[in-house]
Coordinates of C-alpha atoms and ligand atoms in Angstrom, one line a residue:
M88 CA -3.8 -17.2 15.3
I89 CA -2.7 -15.1 12.4
E90 CA 0.3 -12.8 13.1
V91 CA 0.9 -9.7 11.0
H92 CA 4.3 -8.0 11.3
T93 CA 4.1 -4.7 9.5
W94 CA 4.4 -1.0 9.6
E95 CA 1.5 1.5 9.1
P96 CA -1.7 0.7 7.2
N97 CA 0.0 2.1 4.0
A98 CA 1.0 0.6 0.6
N99 CA 2.2 -3.1 0.8
S100 CA 2.6 -2.8 4.5
G101 CA -1.2 -2.1 4.9
K102 CA -2.7 -4.8 2.8
P103 CA -3.2 -7.6 5.4
L104 CA -4.3 -5.0 8.0
L105 CA -7.1 -3.6 5.6
L106 CA -8.1 -7.1 4.6
L107 CA -8.4 -8.6 8.1
K108 CA -10.2 -5.5 9.5
E109 CA -12.6 -5.6 6.5
K110 CA -13.4 -9.2 7.2
G111 CA -13.6 -8.7 11.0
V112 CA -10.9 -11.4 11.6
D113 CA -8.8 -11.2 14.8
F114 CA -5.0 -11.2 14.5
D115 CA -1.9 -10.3 16.4
F116 CA -0.4 -7.0 15.1
H117 CA 3.3 -6.5 15.6
Y118 CA 4.4 -3.0 14.6
V119 CA 7.7 -2.8 12.7
N120 CA 9.1 0.7 12.9
M121 CA 10.3 1.5 9.4
G122 CA 11.4 4.9 10.5
A123 CA 14.1 3.2 12.6
L124 CA 14.8 0.7 9.7
E125 CA 13.6 -2.2 12.0
Q126 CA 12.7 -4.2 8.9
H127 CA 16.4 -4.8 8.4
S128 CA 17.2 -5.8 12.0
P129 CA 18.5 -9.4 12.5
A130 CA 15.4 -10.3 14.6
Y131 CA 13.1 -9.3 11.7
V132 CA 15.2 -10.8 9.0
K133 CA 14.8 -14.1 10.8
I134 CA 11.0 -14.1 10.1
N135 CA 11.3 -12.4 6.6
P136 CA 14.7 -12.9 4.9
N137 CA 13.8 -10.2 2.4
G138 CA 13.8 -7.5 5.1
T139 CA 10.5 -6.1 3.8
V140 CA 7.0 -5.6 5.3
P141 CA 4.5 -7.1 5.6
T142 CA 5.1 -10.6 6.9
V143 CA 2.0 -12.7 7.6
I144 CA 2.5 -15.8 9.8
V145 CA -0.1 -18.5 9.7
D146 CA 0.5 -21.7 11.7
G147 CA 4.2 -20.9 11.8
F148 CA 4.5 -20.4 8.1
S149 CA 5.8 -17.0 7.0
M150 CA 4.4 -15.3 3.9
F151 CA 6.2 -12.3 2.4
E152 CA 4.5 -11.1 -0.8
S153 CA 1.6 -8.9 0.2
T154 CA -0.8 -9.5 -2.7
P155 CA -0.6 -13.3 -2.7
A156 CA -0.8 -13.2 1.1
M157 CA -3.9 -11.1 0.8
E158 CA -5.5 -13.6 -1.6
Y159 CA -4.6 -16.5 0.7
L160 CA -6.1 -14.8 3.7
D161 CA -9.3 -13.9 1.8
E162 CA -9.7 -17.6 0.9
V163 CA -9.0 -19.1 4.4
T164 CA -10.7 -16.7 6.7
P165 CA -14.4 -16.2 7.5
G166 CA -16.3 -13.1 6.6
P167 CA -17.3 -11.7 3.2
H168 CA -15.2 -12.9 0.3
L169 CA -13.5 -10.1 -1.5
T170 CA -12.6 -12.2 -4.6
P171 CA -15.4 -12.3 -7.2
K172 CA -16.8 -15.7 -8.2
D173 CA -17.2 -14.5 -11.8
P174 CA -14.0 -15.3 -13.8
L175 CA -14.0 -12.0 -15.8
Q176 CA -14.4 -9.9 -12.6
R177 CA -11.7 -12.0 -11.0
W178 CA -9.4 -11.3 -14.0
K179 CA -10.2 -7.5 -13.7
M180 CA -9.4 -7.7 -10.0
R181 CA -6.0 -9.3 -10.6
W182 CA -5.3 -6.9 -13.5
W183 CA -5.9 -3.9 -11.2
M184 CA -3.7 -5.4 -8.4
R185 CA -0.9 -5.8 -10.9
F186 CA -1.4 -2.3 -12.2
I187 CA -1.3 -0.8 -8.7
D188 CA 1.6 -3.0 -7.4
E189 CA 3.9 -2.8 -10.5
Y190 CA 3.0 0.4 -12.2
L191 CA 1.7 2.9 -9.7
M192 CA 3.1 2.0 -6.3
P193 CA 6.8 2.0 -7.4
C194 CA 6.4 5.5 -8.8
L195 CA 4.9 6.8 -5.6
A196 CA 7.5 4.9 -3.5
M197 CA 10.3 6.5 -5.5
Q198 CA 8.9 10.0 -4.9
A199 CA 8.3 9.3 -1.2
G200 CA 11.7 7.6 -0.8
S201 CA 13.5 10.4 -2.4
A202 CA 11.7 13.0 -0.2
A203 CA 12.4 10.9 3.0
G204 CA 16.1 10.5 2.0
G205 CA 16.4 14.2 1.8
R206 CA 15.2 14.5 5.4
M207 CA 17.5 11.8 6.9
Q208 CA 20.5 13.1 8.6
M209 CA 23.2 10.4 8.6
S210 CA 26.9 10.3 8.5
E211 CA 28.7 8.3 5.7
E212 CA 29.5 5.6 8.3
E213 CA 25.9 5.4 9.4
K214 CA 24.7 5.1 5.8
D215 CA 27.2 2.3 5.1
A216 CA 26.1 0.4 8.2
A217 CA 22.4 0.8 7.3
V218 CA 22.9 -0.4 3.8
A219 CA 25.1 -3.3 4.9
R220 CA 22.2 -4.8 6.9
I221 CA 19.8 -4.9 3.9
P222 CA 19.5 -8.6 2.8
L223 CA 18.4 -8.1 -0.9
P224 CA 21.1 -6.6 -3.1
E225 CA 18.4 -4.8 -5.3
R226 CA 16.9 -3.2 -2.1
A227 CA 20.4 -2.2 -0.9
R228 CA 21.0 -0.4 -4.3
V229 CA 17.7 1.5 -4.0
W230 CA 18.4 2.5 -0.3
R231 CA 21.9 3.7 -1.4
L232 CA 20.3 5.9 -4.0
I233 CA 17.8 7.2 -1.5
L234 CA 20.3 7.9 1.3
D235 CA 22.7 9.6 -1.2
R236 CA 19.8 11.6 -2.6
G237 CA 20.8 10.1 -5.9
V238 CA 17.3 9.7 -7.5
S239 CA 17.7 11.8 -10.7
E240 CA 15.3 14.5 -11.7
E241 CA 14.6 12.6 -14.9
E242 CA 13.5 9.5 -13.0
L243 CA 11.3 11.6 -10.8
A244 CA 9.7 13.4 -13.8
E245 CA 9.0 10.0 -15.4
S246 CA 7.3 8.8 -12.2
R247 CA 5.2 11.9 -12.0
R248 CA 4.1 11.4 -15.6
R249 CA 3.1 7.8 -14.8
V250 CA 1.1 8.8 -11.8
S251 CA -0.8 11.3 -13.9
S252 CA -1.5 8.6 -16.5
A253 CA -2.7 6.2 -13.8
I254 CA -5.1 8.9 -12.5
A255 CA -6.6 9.1 -16.0
T256 CA -6.9 5.3 -16.2
L257 CA -8.6 5.1 -12.7
E258 CA -11.0 8.0 -13.5
E259 CA -12.0 6.3 -16.8
A260 CA -12.6 2.9 -15.3
L261 CA -14.5 4.2 -12.3
G262 CA -16.9 5.9 -14.7
Q263 CA -17.8 2.4 -16.0
S264 CA -18.4 0.7 -12.6
P265 CA -18.6 1.7 -8.9
Y266 CA -15.6 -0.4 -8.0
L267 CA -12.4 -1.4 -9.9
A268 CA -13.4 -4.9 -10.9
G269 CA -17.1 -4.3 -11.3
P270 CA -20.2 -3.8 -9.1
D271 CA -18.6 -5.0 -5.8
F272 CA -15.8 -4.0 -3.5
T273 CA -12.9 -6.5 -4.0
L274 CA -9.3 -7.1 -3.2
A275 CA -8.4 -4.7 -6.0
D276 CA -10.1 -1.8 -4.3
L277 CA -8.5 -2.7 -1.0
D278 CA -5.1 -2.9 -2.7
A279 CA -5.6 0.4 -4.4
M280 CA -6.8 2.1 -1.2
T281 CA -3.6 1.2 0.7
T282 CA -1.8 3.5 -1.7
L283 CA -4.4 6.1 -2.7
H284 CA -6.0 6.8 0.7
S285 CA -4.6 10.3 1.2
W286 CA -5.0 11.6 -2.4
P287 CA -8.0 13.9 -1.4
L288 CA -5.5 15.7 0.9
N289 CA -2.3 15.6 -0.9
R290 CA -3.0 15.8 -4.7
E291 CA -4.4 18.9 -6.4
D292 CA -5.2 16.9 -9.5
V293 CA -7.6 14.6 -7.5
T294 CA -10.7 16.6 -6.6
A295 CA -14.5 16.3 -6.8
E296 CA -14.5 18.6 -9.9
K297 CA -11.4 17.3 -11.8
T298 CA -11.8 13.5 -11.1
P299 CA -15.5 13.0 -10.0
N300 CA -15.5 9.2 -10.5
L301 CA -12.2 8.7 -8.5
W302 CA -13.5 11.1 -5.8
A303 CA -16.8 9.2 -5.4
W304 CA -14.9 5.9 -5.2
L305 CA -12.5 7.3 -2.5
K306 CA -15.6 8.4 -0.6
R307 CA -17.3 5.0 -0.9
C308 CA -14.1 3.2 0.2
H309 CA -13.4 5.5 3.1
A310 CA -17.0 5.2 4.3
R311 CA -16.4 1.4 5.1
Q312 CA -16.1 0.6 8.7
G313 CA -13.3 -2.0 8.1
M314 CA -11.3 0.6 6.3
K315 CA -11.7 3.0 9.2
D316 CA -10.7 0.4 11.8
A317 CA -7.6 -0.6 9.8
F318 CA -6.4 3.0 9.4
A319 CA -6.9 3.5 13.2
L320 CA -4.1 0.9 13.7
G321 CA -1.5 3.4 12.4
R322 CA 0.6 5.4 14.8
F323 CA 0.4 8.5 12.5
I324 CA -1.7 7.6 9.5
G325 CA -4.8 7.2 11.7
T326 CA -5.0 10.9 12.6
R327 CA -4.4 11.9 9.0
M328 CA -7.4 9.8 7.9
G329 CA -9.7 11.9 10.0
E330 CA -8.7 14.9 7.9
V331 CA -9.2 12.8 4.7
R332 CA -12.7 11.7 5.7
A333 CA -13.5 15.3 6.6
K334 CA -12.3 16.5 3.2
L335 CA -14.6 13.9 1.6
G336 CA -17.5 15.1 3.7
L337 CA -17.7 11.9 5.7
E338 CA -16.9 13.5 9.0
D339 CA -17.1 17.0 10.5
Ligands
GSH484 N1 6.7 -7.2 -3.2 C1 6.7 -7.0 -1.8 C2 7.2 -5.6 -1.5 C3 7.2 -5.3 0.0 C4 7.8 -3.9 0.2 O1 8.5 -3.3 -0.7 N2 7.4 -3.3 1.3 C5 8.0 -2.0 1.6 C6 7.0 -1.2 2.5 S1 5.5 -0.8 1.6 C7 9.2 -2.1 2.4 O2 9.3 -3.1 3.2 N3 10.1 -1.2 2.3 C8 11.3 -1.2 3.2 C9 12.5 -1.6 2.6 O3 12.6 -1.9 1.4 O4 13.5 -1.6 3.3 C10 5.3 -7.2 -1.1 O5 4.4 -7.0 -1.8 O6 5.2 -7.7 0.0

């Protein structure tokens, strides 16, 4: 049995959930409460020494990196394959996954982290204790910045610029083909959806008028049953997705 230890169907955390629901494969879902920083707890660090989500465990072997884990799961599980056979489409799929994971997602994570840090009420001692539990030094540094509300306005402005540029890139590409890597839904669309799922609700620059190609793609992806089933696993994202689908005209 495949075990998935993760948080909400969101960003990296959501990739194995969306994939396995899309393929209709059974798995054991263990919710890791990131709101309570459970990903840094000694019990969790035993299964994932990086202290990040998701962790996928197959036959006792733990996998940490979400995109390679998704590729592995796509290969070994039954159900429709979401990796194109055509080498050029496969290259496009991997190009998009790298673009989402390394260019777009970090910018959005910085903005979300900075906003969440502003809401967290912690004493200096609590912050020190929380940071001391984080196994990776690079993560500890980012959390220190977040908890101290130390992300500079310059960094936030640059990440906003990059997100606008990514929207233009997506809009252009989705004018050429219905899905990111070509004619079919692939891991690239799934990867992107873990991060872009709520844009119809929370971005004024993504609308049916301003970004018609991106809007139509969001609608196509949200109409998929696997996507709907995966988002329903969330403790709070699931309810928001009803509003997103309504905004896209997929539900009343
Ligand atoms: N490259 C890793 C990154 C994983 C990652 O950053 N996950 C985020 C959630 S989307 C996380 O665990 N954040 C909590 C933390 O850094 O403490 C992967 O793709 O699995």
